[in-house]
XYZ file of C-alpha atoms in Angstrom:
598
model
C 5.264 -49.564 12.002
C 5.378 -53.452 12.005
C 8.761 -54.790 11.135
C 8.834 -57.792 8.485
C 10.183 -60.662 9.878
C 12.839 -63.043 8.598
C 13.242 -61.019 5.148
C 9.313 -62.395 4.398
C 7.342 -60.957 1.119
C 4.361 -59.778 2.289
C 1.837 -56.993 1.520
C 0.981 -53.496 2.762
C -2.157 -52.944 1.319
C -4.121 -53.240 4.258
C -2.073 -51.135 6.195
C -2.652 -48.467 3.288
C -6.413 -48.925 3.547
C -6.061 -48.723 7.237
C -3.850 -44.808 6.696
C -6.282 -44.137 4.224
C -9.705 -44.588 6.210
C -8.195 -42.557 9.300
C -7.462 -39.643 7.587
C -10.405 -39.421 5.310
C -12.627 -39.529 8.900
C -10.123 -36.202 9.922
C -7.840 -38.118 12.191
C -4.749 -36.980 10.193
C -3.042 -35.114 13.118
C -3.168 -38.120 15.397
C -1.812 -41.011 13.093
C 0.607 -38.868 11.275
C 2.036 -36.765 14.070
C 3.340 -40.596 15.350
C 3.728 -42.328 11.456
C 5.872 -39.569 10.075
C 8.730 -39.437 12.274
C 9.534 -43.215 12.571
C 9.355 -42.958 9.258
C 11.592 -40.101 9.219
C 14.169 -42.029 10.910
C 13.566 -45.188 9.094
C 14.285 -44.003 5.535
C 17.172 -41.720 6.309
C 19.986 -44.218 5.526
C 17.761 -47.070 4.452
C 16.335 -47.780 0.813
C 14.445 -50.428 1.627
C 12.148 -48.560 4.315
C 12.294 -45.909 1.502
C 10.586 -48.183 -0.673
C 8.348 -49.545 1.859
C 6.981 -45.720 2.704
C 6.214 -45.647 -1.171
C 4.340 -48.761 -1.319
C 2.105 -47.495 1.446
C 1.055 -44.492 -0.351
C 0.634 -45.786 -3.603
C -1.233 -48.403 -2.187
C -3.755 -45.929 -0.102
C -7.582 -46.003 -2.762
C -8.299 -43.424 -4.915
C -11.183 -41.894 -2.897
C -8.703 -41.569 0.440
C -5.757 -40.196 -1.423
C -6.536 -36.588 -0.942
C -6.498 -36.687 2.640
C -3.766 -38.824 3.030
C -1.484 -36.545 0.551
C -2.711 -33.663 2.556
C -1.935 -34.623 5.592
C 1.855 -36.006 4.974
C 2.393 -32.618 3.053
C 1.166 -30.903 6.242
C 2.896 -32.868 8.898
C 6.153 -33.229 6.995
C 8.866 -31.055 8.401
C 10.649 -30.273 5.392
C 10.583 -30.491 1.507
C 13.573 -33.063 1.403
C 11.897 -35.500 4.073
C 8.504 -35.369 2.488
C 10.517 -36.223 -1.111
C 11.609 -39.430 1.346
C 8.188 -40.344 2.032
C 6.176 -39.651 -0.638
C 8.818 -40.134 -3.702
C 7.487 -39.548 -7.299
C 3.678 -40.071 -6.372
C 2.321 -37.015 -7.737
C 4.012 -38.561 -11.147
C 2.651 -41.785 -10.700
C -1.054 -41.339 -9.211
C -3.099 -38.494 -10.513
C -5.245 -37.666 -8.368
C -2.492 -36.743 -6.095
C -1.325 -35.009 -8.941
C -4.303 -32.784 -9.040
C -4.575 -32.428 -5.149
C -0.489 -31.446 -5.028
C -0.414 -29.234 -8.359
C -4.284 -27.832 -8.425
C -6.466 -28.120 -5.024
C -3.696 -27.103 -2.655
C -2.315 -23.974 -4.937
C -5.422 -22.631 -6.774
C -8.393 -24.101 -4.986
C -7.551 -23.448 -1.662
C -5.388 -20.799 0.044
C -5.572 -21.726 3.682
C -2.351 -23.417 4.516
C 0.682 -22.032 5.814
C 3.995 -20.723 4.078
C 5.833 -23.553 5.771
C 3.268 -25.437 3.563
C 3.845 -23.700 0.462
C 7.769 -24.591 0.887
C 7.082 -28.028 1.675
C 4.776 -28.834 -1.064
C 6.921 -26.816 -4.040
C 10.641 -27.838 -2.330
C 9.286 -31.146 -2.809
C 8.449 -30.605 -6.632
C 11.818 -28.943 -7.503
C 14.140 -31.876 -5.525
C 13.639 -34.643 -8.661
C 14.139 -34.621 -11.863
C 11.190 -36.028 -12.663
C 9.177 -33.532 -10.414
C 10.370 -30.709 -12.143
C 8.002 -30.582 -14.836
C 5.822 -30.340 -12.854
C 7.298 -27.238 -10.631
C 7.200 -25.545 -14.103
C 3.687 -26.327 -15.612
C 2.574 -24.909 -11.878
C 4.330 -22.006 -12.271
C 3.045 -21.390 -15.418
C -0.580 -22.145 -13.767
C 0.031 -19.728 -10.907
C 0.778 -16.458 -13.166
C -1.650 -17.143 -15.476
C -4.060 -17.026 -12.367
C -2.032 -14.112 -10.993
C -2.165 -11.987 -14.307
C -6.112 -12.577 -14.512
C -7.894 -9.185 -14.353
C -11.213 -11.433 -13.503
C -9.210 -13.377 -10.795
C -7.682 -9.682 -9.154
C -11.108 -8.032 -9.121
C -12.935 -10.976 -8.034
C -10.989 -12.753 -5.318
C -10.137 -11.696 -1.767
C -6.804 -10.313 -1.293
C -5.646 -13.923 0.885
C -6.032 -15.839 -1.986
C -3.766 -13.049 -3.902
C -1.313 -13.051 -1.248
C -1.474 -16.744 -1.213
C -0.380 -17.559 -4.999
C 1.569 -14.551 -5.129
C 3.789 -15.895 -1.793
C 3.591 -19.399 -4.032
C 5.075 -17.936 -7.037
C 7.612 -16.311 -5.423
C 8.723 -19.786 -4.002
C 8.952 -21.185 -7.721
C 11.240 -18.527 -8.956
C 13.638 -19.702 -5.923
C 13.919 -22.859 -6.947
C 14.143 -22.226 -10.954
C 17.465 -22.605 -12.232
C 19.132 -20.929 -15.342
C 17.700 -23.708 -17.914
C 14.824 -23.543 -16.340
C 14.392 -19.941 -17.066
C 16.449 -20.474 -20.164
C 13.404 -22.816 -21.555
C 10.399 -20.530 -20.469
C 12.259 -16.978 -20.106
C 9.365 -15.473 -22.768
C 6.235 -16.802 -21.011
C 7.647 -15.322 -18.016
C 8.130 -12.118 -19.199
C 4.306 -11.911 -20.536
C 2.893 -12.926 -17.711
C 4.963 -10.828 -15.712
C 3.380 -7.607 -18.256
C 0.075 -8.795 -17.882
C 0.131 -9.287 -14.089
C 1.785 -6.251 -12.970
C -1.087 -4.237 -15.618
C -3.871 -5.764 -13.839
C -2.259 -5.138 -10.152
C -1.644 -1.604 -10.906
C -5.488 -0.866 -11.904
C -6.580 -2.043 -8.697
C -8.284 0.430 -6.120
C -6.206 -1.879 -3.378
C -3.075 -0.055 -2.317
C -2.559 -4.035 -1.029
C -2.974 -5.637 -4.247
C -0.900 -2.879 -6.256
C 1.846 -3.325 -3.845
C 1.704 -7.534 -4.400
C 1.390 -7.132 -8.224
C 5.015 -4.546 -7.458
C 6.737 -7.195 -5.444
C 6.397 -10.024 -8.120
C 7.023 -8.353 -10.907
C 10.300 -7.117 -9.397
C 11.053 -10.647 -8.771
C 10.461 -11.792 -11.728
C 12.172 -9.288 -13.813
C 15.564 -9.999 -11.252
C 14.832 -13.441 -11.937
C 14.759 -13.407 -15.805
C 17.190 -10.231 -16.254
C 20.192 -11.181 -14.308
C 22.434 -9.117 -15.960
C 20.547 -6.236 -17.645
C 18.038 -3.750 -15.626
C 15.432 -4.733 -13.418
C 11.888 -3.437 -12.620
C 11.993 -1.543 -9.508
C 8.862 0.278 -8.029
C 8.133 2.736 -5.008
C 5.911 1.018 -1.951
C 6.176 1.292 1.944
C 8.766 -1.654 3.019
C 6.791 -3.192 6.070
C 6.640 -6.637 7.500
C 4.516 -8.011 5.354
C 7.016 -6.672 1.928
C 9.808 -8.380 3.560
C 8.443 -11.431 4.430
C 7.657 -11.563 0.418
C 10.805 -10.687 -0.525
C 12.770 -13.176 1.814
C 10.312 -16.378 -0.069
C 12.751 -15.537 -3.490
C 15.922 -16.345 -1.521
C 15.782 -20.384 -1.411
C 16.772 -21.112 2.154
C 19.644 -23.869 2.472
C 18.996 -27.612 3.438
C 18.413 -28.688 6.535
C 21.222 -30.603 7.483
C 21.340 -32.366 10.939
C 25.425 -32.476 12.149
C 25.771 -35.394 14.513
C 27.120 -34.408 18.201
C 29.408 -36.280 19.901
C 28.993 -37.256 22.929
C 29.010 -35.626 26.489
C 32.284 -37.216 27.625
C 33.866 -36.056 24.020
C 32.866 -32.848 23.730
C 33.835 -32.421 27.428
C 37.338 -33.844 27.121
C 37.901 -31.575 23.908
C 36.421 -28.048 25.786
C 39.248 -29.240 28.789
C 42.133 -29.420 26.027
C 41.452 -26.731 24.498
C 41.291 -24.518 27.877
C 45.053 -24.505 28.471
C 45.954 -23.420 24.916
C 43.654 -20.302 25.191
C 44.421 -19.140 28.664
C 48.286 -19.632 27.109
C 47.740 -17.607 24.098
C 45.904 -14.756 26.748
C 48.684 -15.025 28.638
C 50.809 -13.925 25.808
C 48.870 -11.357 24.390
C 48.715 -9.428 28.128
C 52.599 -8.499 28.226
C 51.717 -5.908 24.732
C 49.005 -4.015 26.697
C 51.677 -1.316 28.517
C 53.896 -0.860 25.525
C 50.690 -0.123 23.354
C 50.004 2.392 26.394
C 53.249 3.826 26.492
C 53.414 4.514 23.102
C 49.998 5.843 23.076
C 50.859 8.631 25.996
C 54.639 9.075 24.514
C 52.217 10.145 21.384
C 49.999 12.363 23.623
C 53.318 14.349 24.987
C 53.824 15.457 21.034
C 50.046 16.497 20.625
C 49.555 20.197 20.512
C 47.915 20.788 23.852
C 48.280 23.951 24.278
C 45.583 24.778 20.943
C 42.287 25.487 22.574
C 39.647 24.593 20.587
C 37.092 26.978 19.302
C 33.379 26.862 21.061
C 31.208 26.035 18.190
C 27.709 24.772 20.833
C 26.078 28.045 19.788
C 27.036 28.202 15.796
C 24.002 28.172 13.594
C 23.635 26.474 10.206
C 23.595 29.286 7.468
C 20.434 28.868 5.592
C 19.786 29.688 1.903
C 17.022 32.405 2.402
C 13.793 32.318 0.763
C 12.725 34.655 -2.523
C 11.194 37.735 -1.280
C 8.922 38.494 -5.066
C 6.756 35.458 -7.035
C 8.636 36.271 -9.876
C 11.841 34.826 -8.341
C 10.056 32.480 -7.291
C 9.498 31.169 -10.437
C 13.447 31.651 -11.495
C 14.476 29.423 -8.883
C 11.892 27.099 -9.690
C 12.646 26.326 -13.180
C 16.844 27.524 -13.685
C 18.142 27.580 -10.483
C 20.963 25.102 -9.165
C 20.865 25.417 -5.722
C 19.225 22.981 -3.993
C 19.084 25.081 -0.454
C 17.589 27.616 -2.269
C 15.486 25.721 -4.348
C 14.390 23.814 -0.868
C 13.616 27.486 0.366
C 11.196 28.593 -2.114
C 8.901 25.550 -2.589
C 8.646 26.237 1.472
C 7.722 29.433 1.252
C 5.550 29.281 -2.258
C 2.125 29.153 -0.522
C 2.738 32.354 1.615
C 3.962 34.585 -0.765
C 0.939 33.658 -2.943
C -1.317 34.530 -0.090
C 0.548 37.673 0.518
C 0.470 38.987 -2.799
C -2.473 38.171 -4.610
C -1.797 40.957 -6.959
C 1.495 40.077 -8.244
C 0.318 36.136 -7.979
C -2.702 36.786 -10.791
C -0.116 38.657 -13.033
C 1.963 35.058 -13.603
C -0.406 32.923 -12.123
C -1.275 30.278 -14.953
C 2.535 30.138 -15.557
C 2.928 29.341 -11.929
C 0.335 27.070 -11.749
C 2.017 25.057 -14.870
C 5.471 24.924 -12.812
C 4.266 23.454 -9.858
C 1.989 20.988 -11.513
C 5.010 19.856 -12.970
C 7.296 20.024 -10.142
C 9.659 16.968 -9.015
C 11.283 16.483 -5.948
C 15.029 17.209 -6.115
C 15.806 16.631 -2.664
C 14.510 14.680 0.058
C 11.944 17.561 1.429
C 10.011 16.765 4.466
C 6.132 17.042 3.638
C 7.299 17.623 -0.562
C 3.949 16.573 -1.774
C 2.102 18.127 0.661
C 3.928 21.366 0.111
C 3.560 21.851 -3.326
C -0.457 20.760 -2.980
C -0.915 23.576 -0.170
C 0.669 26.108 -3.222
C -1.405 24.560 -6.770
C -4.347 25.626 -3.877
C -3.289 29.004 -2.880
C -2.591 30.036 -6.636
C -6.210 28.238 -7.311
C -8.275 30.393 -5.066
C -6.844 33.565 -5.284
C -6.871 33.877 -9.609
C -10.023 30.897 -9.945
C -10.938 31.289 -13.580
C -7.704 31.043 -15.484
C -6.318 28.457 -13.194
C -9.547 26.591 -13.099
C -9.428 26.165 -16.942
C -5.955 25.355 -17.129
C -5.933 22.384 -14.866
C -9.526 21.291 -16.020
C -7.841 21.401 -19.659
C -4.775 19.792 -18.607
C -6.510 16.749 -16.781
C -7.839 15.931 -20.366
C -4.469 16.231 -22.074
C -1.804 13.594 -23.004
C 1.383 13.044 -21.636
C 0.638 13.437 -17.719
C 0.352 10.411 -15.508
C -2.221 9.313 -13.332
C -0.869 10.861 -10.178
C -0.658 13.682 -11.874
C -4.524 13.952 -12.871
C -5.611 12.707 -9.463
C -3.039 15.816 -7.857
C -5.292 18.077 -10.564
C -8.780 16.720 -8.644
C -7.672 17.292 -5.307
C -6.528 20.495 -5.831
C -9.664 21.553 -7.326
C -11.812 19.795 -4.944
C -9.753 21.542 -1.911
C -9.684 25.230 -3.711
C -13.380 24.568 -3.846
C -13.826 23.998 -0.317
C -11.935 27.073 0.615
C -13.614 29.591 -1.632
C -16.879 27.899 -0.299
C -16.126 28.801 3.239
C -16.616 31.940 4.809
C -13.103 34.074 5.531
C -12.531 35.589 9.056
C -10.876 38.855 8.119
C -9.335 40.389 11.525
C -12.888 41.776 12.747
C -14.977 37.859 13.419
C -15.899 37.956 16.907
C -14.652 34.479 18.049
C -16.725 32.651 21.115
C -14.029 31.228 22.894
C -11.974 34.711 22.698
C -12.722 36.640 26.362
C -13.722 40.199 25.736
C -12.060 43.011 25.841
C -13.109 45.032 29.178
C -11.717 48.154 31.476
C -10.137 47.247 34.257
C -10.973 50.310 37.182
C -7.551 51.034 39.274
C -7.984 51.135 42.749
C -9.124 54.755 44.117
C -10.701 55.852 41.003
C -14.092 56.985 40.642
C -16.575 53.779 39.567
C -19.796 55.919 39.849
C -20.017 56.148 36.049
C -20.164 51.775 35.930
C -22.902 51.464 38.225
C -24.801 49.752 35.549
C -22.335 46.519 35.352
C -21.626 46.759 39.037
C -26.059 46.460 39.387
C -26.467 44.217 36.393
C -23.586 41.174 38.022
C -25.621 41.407 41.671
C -28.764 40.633 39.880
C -27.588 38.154 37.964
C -25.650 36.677 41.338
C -28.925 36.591 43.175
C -31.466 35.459 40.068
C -32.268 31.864 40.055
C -32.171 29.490 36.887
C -33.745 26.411 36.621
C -32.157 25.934 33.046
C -30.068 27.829 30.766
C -29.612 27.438 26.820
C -26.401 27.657 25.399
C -25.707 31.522 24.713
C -26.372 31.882 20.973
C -23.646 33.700 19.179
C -23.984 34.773 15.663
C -21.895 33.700 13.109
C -19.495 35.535 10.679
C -20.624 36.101 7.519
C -19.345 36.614 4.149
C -20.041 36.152 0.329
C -19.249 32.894 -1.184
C -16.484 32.915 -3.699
C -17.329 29.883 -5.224
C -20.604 31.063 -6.526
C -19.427 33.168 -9.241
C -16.560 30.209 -10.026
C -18.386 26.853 -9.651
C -18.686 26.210 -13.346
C -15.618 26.984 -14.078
C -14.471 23.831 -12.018
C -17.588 21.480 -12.894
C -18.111 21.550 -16.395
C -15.074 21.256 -17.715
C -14.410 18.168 -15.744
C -17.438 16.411 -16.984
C -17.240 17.093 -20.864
C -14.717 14.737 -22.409
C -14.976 11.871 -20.101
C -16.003 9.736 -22.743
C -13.022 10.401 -25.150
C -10.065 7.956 -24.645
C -7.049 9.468 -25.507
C -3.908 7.407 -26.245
C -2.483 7.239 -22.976
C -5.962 7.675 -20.826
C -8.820 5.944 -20.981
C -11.455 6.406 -18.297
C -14.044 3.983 -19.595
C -11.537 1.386 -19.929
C -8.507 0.553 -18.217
C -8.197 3.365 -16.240
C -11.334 3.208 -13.523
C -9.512 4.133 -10.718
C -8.662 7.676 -11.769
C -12.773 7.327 -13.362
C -13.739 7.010 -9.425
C -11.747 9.739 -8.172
C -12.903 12.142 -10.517
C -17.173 10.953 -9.983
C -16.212 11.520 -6.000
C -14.822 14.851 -7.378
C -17.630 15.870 -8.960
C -19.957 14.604 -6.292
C -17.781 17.240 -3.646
C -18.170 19.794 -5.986
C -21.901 19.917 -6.616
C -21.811 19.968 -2.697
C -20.282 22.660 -1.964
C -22.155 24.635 -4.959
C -25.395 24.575 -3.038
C -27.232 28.154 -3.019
C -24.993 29.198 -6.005
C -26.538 29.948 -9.583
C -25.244 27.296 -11.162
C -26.781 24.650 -9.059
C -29.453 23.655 -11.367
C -27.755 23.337 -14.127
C -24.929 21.682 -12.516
C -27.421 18.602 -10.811
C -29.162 18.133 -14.550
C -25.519 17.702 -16.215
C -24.287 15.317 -12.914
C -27.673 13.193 -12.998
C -27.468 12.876 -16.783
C -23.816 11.719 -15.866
C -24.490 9.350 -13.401
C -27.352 7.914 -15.729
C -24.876 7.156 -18.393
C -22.412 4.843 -15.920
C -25.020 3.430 -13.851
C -23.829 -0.070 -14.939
C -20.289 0.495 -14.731
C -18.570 -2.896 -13.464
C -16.028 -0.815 -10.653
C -17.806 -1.109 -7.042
C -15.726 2.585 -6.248
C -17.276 4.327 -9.444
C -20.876 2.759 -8.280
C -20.250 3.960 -4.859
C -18.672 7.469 -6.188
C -22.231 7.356 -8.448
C -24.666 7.007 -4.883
C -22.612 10.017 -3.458
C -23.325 12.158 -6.939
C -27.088 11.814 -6.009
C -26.839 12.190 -2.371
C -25.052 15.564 -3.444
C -28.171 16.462 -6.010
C -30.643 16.023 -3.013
C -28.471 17.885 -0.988
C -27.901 20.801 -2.844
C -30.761 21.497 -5.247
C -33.433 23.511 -4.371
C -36.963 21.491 -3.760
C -38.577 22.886 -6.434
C -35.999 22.859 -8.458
C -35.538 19.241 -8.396
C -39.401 18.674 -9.420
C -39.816 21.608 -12.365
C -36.175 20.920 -13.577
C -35.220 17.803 -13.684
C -37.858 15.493 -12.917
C -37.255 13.124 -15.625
C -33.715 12.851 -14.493
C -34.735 12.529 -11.111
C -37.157 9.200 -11.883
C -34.578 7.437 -14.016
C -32.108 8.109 -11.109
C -35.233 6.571 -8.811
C -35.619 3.479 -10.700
C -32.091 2.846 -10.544
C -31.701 3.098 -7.006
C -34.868 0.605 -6.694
């Protein structure tokens, strides 16, 4: 930077085209890196240089502004020195307006956080600026709560306005929210609602972190949003943007001869005060063993290593079971029956078909009352065991129930994986006690020594063949499979039809065909399963016809998972319809389904 000799009016403007024409050719890094900190030093106590730095921005042509406003926000290290260099610019020139408040927040999401703070810090630190923090703000949510903007752009550029909206809110004050406390809340409704429907457990986690935010931010006093979500790295680094970090404030040292003669004065004074704090150490002690003396020694305490905890034990019959399910007050005991649910259901299948819809209504509505290792998992493994061993009535309670109001969606996706995982199990042969298993080594007689082995002469003949007998190659040793009927023949209906009748009726709280797609996907890959694992059942044909006419009717559905859910319901058809089937049946189906796929 040239210094201006003898107090001299001159003008900059070259030295602006000069900045200008550098960084528009990429060269930002080099000038800048060596501008910015003399400049740094320059304006910190002085207005004119101040004014000077302004000059040479304002000064920079229209068409080089962009990089040059790019590069100081980059190179700057913080929000208060870049407020030094650039002043009220973005008020004053527009296209650095647009780059500042548009390009670098909604057109671009490549820069760093450090960025982010830099560019926003430096709208919130004037009066002036602050208008402009807020129309941004505004900008940014309306972008954020965009259903178009969540399904259509990658989650960086999510994360990216989502990390700069969190850095508004921690520099809004209370008029600030006081003046747009309304808007926020909308948005904040509107966001969070198109987050949620997401099939991205990392976009439904960003839409929960900013909404929280925002409701803390507008609800100081009254209750807040709070949702469930895995606290990781990346969670906490979002959280940590809301908290406004203080400013950077450089304390000047003194120097080495100072600080040196200050360390030596204050050495005396501490040794003194150790000094005086040593002579207390043996009356503390005696004290301490004049208070052992009075101690009862001579108690010897019990041995408790080998003491077990008592444990509440687990219902013996279902129907208690269900008791302690629904009335009881003990949580130990409570704890003990959802852990043992699942066997006793397997055990007695008798006494389980008695109450079994009853059951299967208690656990679908089950909550967690204490922190249960494995709770969900748990009280899946048991809606399955009550499933498969009474099919029909449970099968047509759960298909019923999915359809009903007043569940929520985990709820109806818990309904699909149970069914889909009964399925499976009736589908697959049962080893009952008397499957021969290949890896098992078989049972033989073992002959004591001095007993008579005339009567095995056969074995004893059959191993020295089979020692002396050359093989040039050997297959592997076929071994034949257990058998048994399928169970989900007689069943699969039961589970498929009732799923795919009323998908096309919104309800007042559940609308497939709308809003709520996600739960639409899990339910076509539900299907698709199910057809499956109906292959060589009665049903089959029927059951392809009614899936391809499905698939035919949300072929243009606008969800990539229900398109992709759609390819596996034909795969499935292919799969598990007979041939012939396929081309007496449902041909017509069949060529619409073709066309589609071409």
């Amino acid at each position: 930077v040239c210094f201006i000799p003898g107090g001299l009016d001159c003008s900059i403007s070259f030295v602006s085209h000069v900045l200008g024409k550098v960084c528009v050719h990429g060269r930002q890094k080099e000038i800048l890196s060596v501008l910015i900190p003399r400049l740094t030093d320059l304006t910190k106590s002085d207005c004119i240089w101040q004014r000077i730095c302004w000059r040479l921005v304002e000064c920079v042509p229209e068409r080089w502004m962009e990089a040059v406003v790019l590069g100081f926000v980059q190179t700057a290290p913080r929000a208060d020195v870049l407020s030094r260099l650039l002043g009220n610019l973005v008020v004053k020139n527009k296209k650095a307006q647009f780059v500042v408040t548009q390009k670098m927040l909604l057109l671009q999401y490549g820069h760093t956080t450090a960025v982010l703070q830099n560019l926003l810090g430096y709208l919130a630190l004037d009066s002036l600026r602050r208008a402009l923090l807020i129309k941004v703000l505004k900008e940014l949510l309306e972008t954020w709560g965009s259903s178009s903007a969540v399904k259509h752009s990658p989650p960086e550029q999510q994360q990216y306005i989502s990390k700069a909206i969190l850095i508004c809110l921690s520099h809004l004050k209370e008029p600030d929210i006081e003046s747009c406390r309304q808007e926020l809340l909308t948005s904040m409704m509107e966001g969070v609602k198109c987050h949620l429907d997401s099939n991205l457990p990392q976009i439904r986690r960003l839409g929960m972190i900013v909404a929280e935010s925002i409701s803390s931010k507008i609800n100081t006093d009254g209750p807040v949003l709070k949702f469930q979500y895995e606290e990781d790295d990346e969670a906490r680094e979002l959280k940590s943007l809301l908290v406004q970090s203080p400013p950077f404030c450089v304390v000047p040292s003194p120097p080495d001869d100072e600080r040196n003669e200050k360390a030596d004065a204050a050495l005396p004074g501490v040794l003194e005060s150790n000094k005086k704090s040593h002579p207390a150490a043996p009356v503390k002690a005696e004290e301490e063993s004049d208070a052992e003396l009075d101690s009862d020694d001579d108690l010897v305490p019990y041995d408790m290593s080998e003491d077990k905890e008592l444990k509440a034990k687990a219902p013996v019959y279902i129907r208690d079971c269900i008791e302690v399910l629904t009335g009881s007050e003990d949580v130990d005991k409570w704890e003990a029956t959802v852990k043992a649910l699942e066997s006793l259901v397997r055990k007695n299948p008798a006494a389980a078909r008695e109450v079994s819809v009853e059951l299967a209504k208690i656990v679908l509505h089950l909550e967690e009352k204490t922190c249960i290792e494995g709770f969900v998992e748990l009280r899946q493994r048991a809606q399955v065991a009550i499933l498969t061993t009474d099919p029909i009535p449970v099968a047509k309670y759960l298909t019923t129930q999915f359809y009903s109001l007043n569940y929520s969606l985990r709820q109806r996706v818990d309904i699909l994986d149970v069914l889909v995982l009964a399925a499976q199990e009736l589908s697959c042969p049962k080893s009952h006690g008397k499957t021969k298993h290949p890896d098992a080594p078989k049972p033989c007689i073992q002959l004591l020594p001095g007993s008579d082995s005339s009567k095995d002469w056969r074995r004893i003949v059959d191993e020295r063949i089979k020692s002396k007998t050359r093989r040039f190659a050997t297959g592997r040793s076929q071994v034949e499979r257990a058998s048994s009927p399928n169970q989900f023949n007689s069943v699969a209906g039961h589970f498929f039809f009732p799923l795919i009748q009323h998908f096309d009726r919104p309800l007042t709280t559940f609308d497939l065909l709308g809003e709520d797609h996600f739960v639409l996907g899990r339910l076509v890959h539900t299907l698709s399963i199910l057809m499956y694992l109906a292959v060589n059942t009665v049903a089959v044909t029927a059951m392809g016809k009614a899936l391809l006419e499905f698939v035919w009717a949300l072929r243009f559905h606008t969800d990539s998972y229900v398109r992709q859910g759609l390819l596996s319901c034909i795969s499935s058809v292919l799969l598990s319809v007979p041939a012939e089937r396929l081309l007496e049946d449902v041909t017509e189906e069949l060529l619409e389904a073709q066309s589609w796929l071409g």
